[in-house]
Amino acid sequence: SQQGEEDPQALSIQEGENATMNCSYKTSINNLQWYRQNSGRGLVHLILIRSNEREKHSGRLRVTLDTSKKSSSLLITASRAADTASYFCATDAAGANSKLTFGKGITLSVRP
Amino acid sequence: NAGVMQNPRHLVRRRGQEARLRCSPMKGHSHVYWYRQLPEEGLKFMVYLQKENIIDESGMPKERFSAEFPKEGPSILRIQQVVRGDSAAYFCASSRAPYTEAFFGQGTRLTVV
């Protein structure tokens, strides 16, 4: 079953703007992770937020987690053309093994 | 500290042949996960291994697919008698412990002709 569902499916913004991507999930989780994937490449780990955390920052990235709504958002501030990639959220279900369930991803295009 | 290493990066096999995909986890990581990605799709979990043990293989097809993570050496994902539908990118991830950051390799792109 699809656990993480990202939206929008595609996002196109101008360099310098902020990009907000959302992820919803169905079951209780231990943690939620965001990844970036450039076309044809592997996944780059961006950030992990635990179920007892509400917000986390890493450089230009800000992740929030609302367990009551079963949703998370990834904010990239002051976007750059190099941020162009697909972004995935992945969750591991509470009470299960630590396997990750991925959504289909969001394609972000940052226009120079 | 080298990242997760997968090889080969690209693998072409004819229908009916065997494919062996290798994954060396990051140093200090004893948990390995295999995922499959089809074009324009997210990653689908296949199997979770910890040294010499299969913890969860709920995402593995029952036939033709097997995985191992021996005491010494890389983890191996083996696909016997490949079919065209096996064509995909196969990614390996490793973590130091359960429920911690999982880091991915560059993947092996399998093409079955």
Coordinates of C-alpha atoms in Angstrom, one line a residue:
Chain A
S1 CA 0.0 0.0 0.0
Q2 CA 1.2 3.5 -0.7
Q3 CA 2.3 5.1 2.6
G4 CA 3.8 8.4 1.6
E5 CA 1.9 10.5 -0.9
E6 CA 3.6 13.7 -2.0
D7 CA 1.9 16.7 -3.5
P8 CA 2.1 18.5 -5.8
Q9 CA 3.3 15.9 -8.3
A10 CA 5.3 18.6 -10.1
L11 CA 6.4 22.1 -9.2
S12 CA 8.0 24.7 -11.3
I13 CA 9.4 27.9 -9.7
Q14 CA 11.9 30.7 -10.4
E15 CA 15.3 30.7 -8.9
G16 CA 15.3 32.5 -5.6
E17 CA 11.7 31.5 -4.7
N18 CA 10.8 29.1 -2.0
A19 CA 9.6 25.6 -2.8
T20 CA 7.1 23.8 -0.5
M21 CA 6.4 20.1 -0.9
N22 CA 4.0 18.1 1.1
C23 CA 3.7 14.5 2.1
S24 CA 0.9 12.6 3.7
Y25 CA 0.9 9.1 5.1
K26 CA -1.6 6.6 6.5
T27 CA -0.2 4.8 9.5
S28 CA 1.7 5.7 12.6
I29 CA 5.4 6.1 12.0
N30 CA 8.7 6.1 13.8
N31 CA 10.3 8.6 11.6
L32 CA 10.0 10.3 8.2
Q33 CA 12.8 10.9 5.8
W34 CA 13.1 13.2 2.8
Y35 CA 15.4 12.3 -0.2
R36 CA 16.4 14.0 -3.4
Q37 CA 17.0 12.1 -6.6
N38 CA 18.6 13.7 -9.7
S39 CA 17.6 12.1 -13.0
G40 CA 19.1 8.7 -13.4
R41 CA 21.0 8.9 -10.2
G42 CA 20.9 7.5 -6.6
L43 CA 19.0 9.0 -3.7
V44 CA 20.6 11.6 -1.6
H45 CA 19.4 11.7 2.0
L46 CA 18.3 15.2 3.0
I47 CA 16.8 15.0 6.5
L48 CA 15.2 12.6 9.0
I49 CA 12.5 13.8 11.4
R50 CA 11.3 11.6 14.3
S51 CA 7.7 11.2 15.3
N52 CA 8.3 13.1 18.5
E53 CA 9.8 16.1 16.6
R54 CA 7.8 18.9 15.0
E55 CA 10.3 20.8 13.0
K56 CA 13.9 20.4 11.8
H57 CA 16.3 22.6 9.9
S58 CA 19.3 21.8 7.7
G59 CA 20.8 24.6 5.8
R60 CA 18.1 25.9 3.4
L61 CA 15.8 23.0 4.2
R62 CA 13.1 23.1 6.8
V63 CA 11.0 20.1 7.5
T64 CA 7.8 20.0 9.6
L65 CA 5.9 17.0 10.9
D66 CA 2.3 17.0 12.0
T67 CA 1.5 13.5 13.4
S68 CA -2.1 14.4 14.1
K69 CA -2.7 15.1 10.4
K70 CA -0.2 12.5 9.3
S71 CA 1.6 14.9 7.1
S72 CA 5.0 16.5 6.6
S73 CA 6.3 19.4 4.5
L74 CA 9.7 20.1 3.0
L75 CA 10.5 23.8 2.4
I76 CA 13.5 24.8 0.3
T77 CA 14.3 28.4 0.7
A78 CA 16.0 30.6 -1.8
S79 CA 15.9 27.9 -4.4
R80 CA 18.7 27.4 -7.0
A81 CA 18.7 25.8 -10.4
A82 CA 20.8 22.9 -8.8
D83 CA 17.8 22.1 -6.6
T84 CA 16.1 20.7 -9.7
A85 CA 15.4 17.1 -8.9
S86 CA 12.7 14.7 -7.7
Y87 CA 12.0 14.7 -4.0
F88 CA 10.6 11.7 -2.1
C89 CA 9.3 11.3 1.4
A90 CA 9.7 7.9 3.0
T91 CA 8.2 6.6 6.2
D92 CA 8.8 3.6 8.4
A93 CA 5.6 2.3 10.0
A94 CA 5.6 2.0 13.8
G95 CA 5.6 -1.6 15.0
A96 CA 7.1 -2.8 11.7
N97 CA 10.6 -3.4 10.6
S98 CA 12.6 -0.4 9.6
K99 CA 11.8 -0.7 5.9
L100 CA 10.9 2.5 4.2
T101 CA 7.8 3.1 2.2
F102 CA 8.2 5.8 -0.5
G103 CA 5.7 8.0 -2.3
K104 CA 5.9 8.6 -6.1
G105 CA 7.9 11.8 -5.6
I106 CA 7.6 15.4 -6.6
T107 CA 9.4 16.7 -9.6
L108 CA 10.8 20.2 -8.8
S109 CA 12.1 22.4 -11.6
V110 CA 13.9 25.6 -10.7
R111 CA 14.2 28.0 -13.6
P112 CA 17.3 30.1 -13.7
Chain B
N1 CA 34.1 7.2 4.5
A2 CA 32.9 5.8 1.2
G3 CA 29.2 5.7 0.7
V4 CA 27.1 2.7 -0.2
M5 CA 28.7 1.1 -3.2
Q6 CA 26.8 -0.8 -5.8
N7 CA 28.0 -2.7 -8.8
P8 CA 27.7 -3.0 -11.6
R9 CA 26.1 0.4 -12.4
H10 CA 24.5 -1.1 -15.5
L11 CA 23.8 -4.7 -16.3
V12 CA 22.3 -6.1 -19.5
R13 CA 21.0 -9.7 -19.5
R14 CA 19.2 -11.8 -22.0
R15 CA 15.9 -13.4 -21.0
G16 CA 16.6 -16.6 -19.0
Q17 CA 20.0 -15.5 -17.7
E18 CA 20.9 -14.8 -14.1
A19 CA 21.6 -11.3 -12.7
R20 CA 23.7 -10.7 -9.6
L21 CA 23.7 -7.3 -8.0
R22 CA 26.2 -6.4 -5.3
C23 CA 26.0 -3.9 -2.5
S24 CA 28.7 -2.9 0.0
P25 CA 27.2 -0.9 2.8
M26 CA 28.8 2.1 4.4
K27 CA 31.5 1.3 7.0
G28 CA 29.9 0.5 10.3
H29 CA 26.5 -0.3 8.8
S30 CA 25.1 -3.8 9.4
H31 CA 21.6 -3.2 8.0
V32 CA 21.0 -3.5 4.3
Y33 CA 17.8 -2.8 2.3
W34 CA 17.1 -3.5 -1.3
Y35 CA 14.5 -1.5 -3.3
R36 CA 13.3 -1.5 -6.9
Q37 CA 12.4 1.5 -8.9
L38 CA 10.4 1.5 -12.1
P39 CA 10.5 4.6 -14.4
E40 CA 8.6 7.6 -13.0
E41 CA 7.8 5.6 -9.9
G42 CA 8.9 5.7 -6.3
L43 CA 11.0 3.0 -4.7
K44 CA 9.4 -0.3 -3.7
F45 CA 10.8 -2.2 -0.8
M46 CA 12.1 -5.7 -1.5
V47 CA 14.1 -7.1 1.4
Y48 CA 15.8 -6.1 4.6
L49 CA 18.9 -8.0 5.8
Q50 CA 21.2 -7.8 8.8
K51 CA 24.4 -9.7 8.7
E52 CA 23.7 -13.3 7.8
N53 CA 20.0 -12.9 8.5
I54 CA 16.9 -11.9 6.4
I55 CA 14.8 -9.7 8.6
D56 CA 11.9 -8.9 6.2
E57 CA 11.5 -10.2 2.7
S58 CA 7.8 -9.2 2.3
G59 CA 8.6 -7.2 -0.9
M60 CA 10.5 -10.0 -2.7
P61 CA 8.8 -12.0 -5.4
K62 CA 8.4 -15.6 -4.2
E63 CA 10.2 -17.1 -7.2
R64 CA 13.4 -16.3 -8.9
F65 CA 14.6 -13.6 -6.5
S66 CA 16.9 -14.2 -3.5
A67 CA 19.1 -12.0 -1.3
E68 CA 21.9 -12.7 1.1
F69 CA 24.3 -10.7 3.3
P70 CA 27.1 -12.9 4.3
K71 CA 29.4 -12.4 7.3
E72 CA 32.1 -11.3 5.0
G73 CA 31.6 -9.5 1.7
P74 CA 28.8 -7.5 0.1
S75 CA 25.1 -8.2 0.0
I76 CA 23.9 -9.9 -3.1
L77 CA 20.6 -9.6 -4.8
R78 CA 20.2 -12.5 -7.2
I79 CA 17.6 -12.8 -10.0
Q80 CA 17.4 -16.1 -11.8
Q81 CA 15.9 -16.6 -15.2
V82 CA 15.3 -12.9 -15.8
V83 CA 12.3 -11.7 -17.7
R84 CA 11.7 -8.3 -19.4
G85 CA 9.6 -7.2 -16.5
D86 CA 12.6 -7.4 -14.2
S87 CA 14.1 -4.4 -16.0
A88 CA 14.4 -1.6 -13.4
A89 CA 16.8 0.3 -11.2
Y90 CA 17.7 -1.6 -8.1
F91 CA 18.9 0.4 -5.2
C92 CA 20.6 -0.7 -2.0
A93 CA 20.5 1.3 1.2
S94 CA 22.3 0.8 4.5
S95 CA 21.9 2.1 8.0
R96 CA 23.8 1.8 11.3
A97 CA 20.8 0.7 13.2
P98 CA 17.0 0.3 12.6
Y99 CA 15.0 3.5 12.4
T100 CA 18.0 5.7 11.7
E101 CA 19.1 7.4 8.5
A102 CA 19.3 5.1 5.5
F103 CA 21.8 6.0 2.9
F104 CA 21.5 4.8 -0.7
G105 CA 23.9 3.7 -3.4
Q106 CA 23.8 4.9 -7.0
G107 CA 21.8 1.9 -8.1
T108 CA 22.2 -0.9 -10.6
R109 CA 20.2 -0.4 -13.8
L110 CA 19.2 -3.8 -15.1
T111 CA 18.0 -4.2 -18.7
V112 CA 16.7 -7.5 -19.9
V113 CA 16.7 -7.9 -23.6

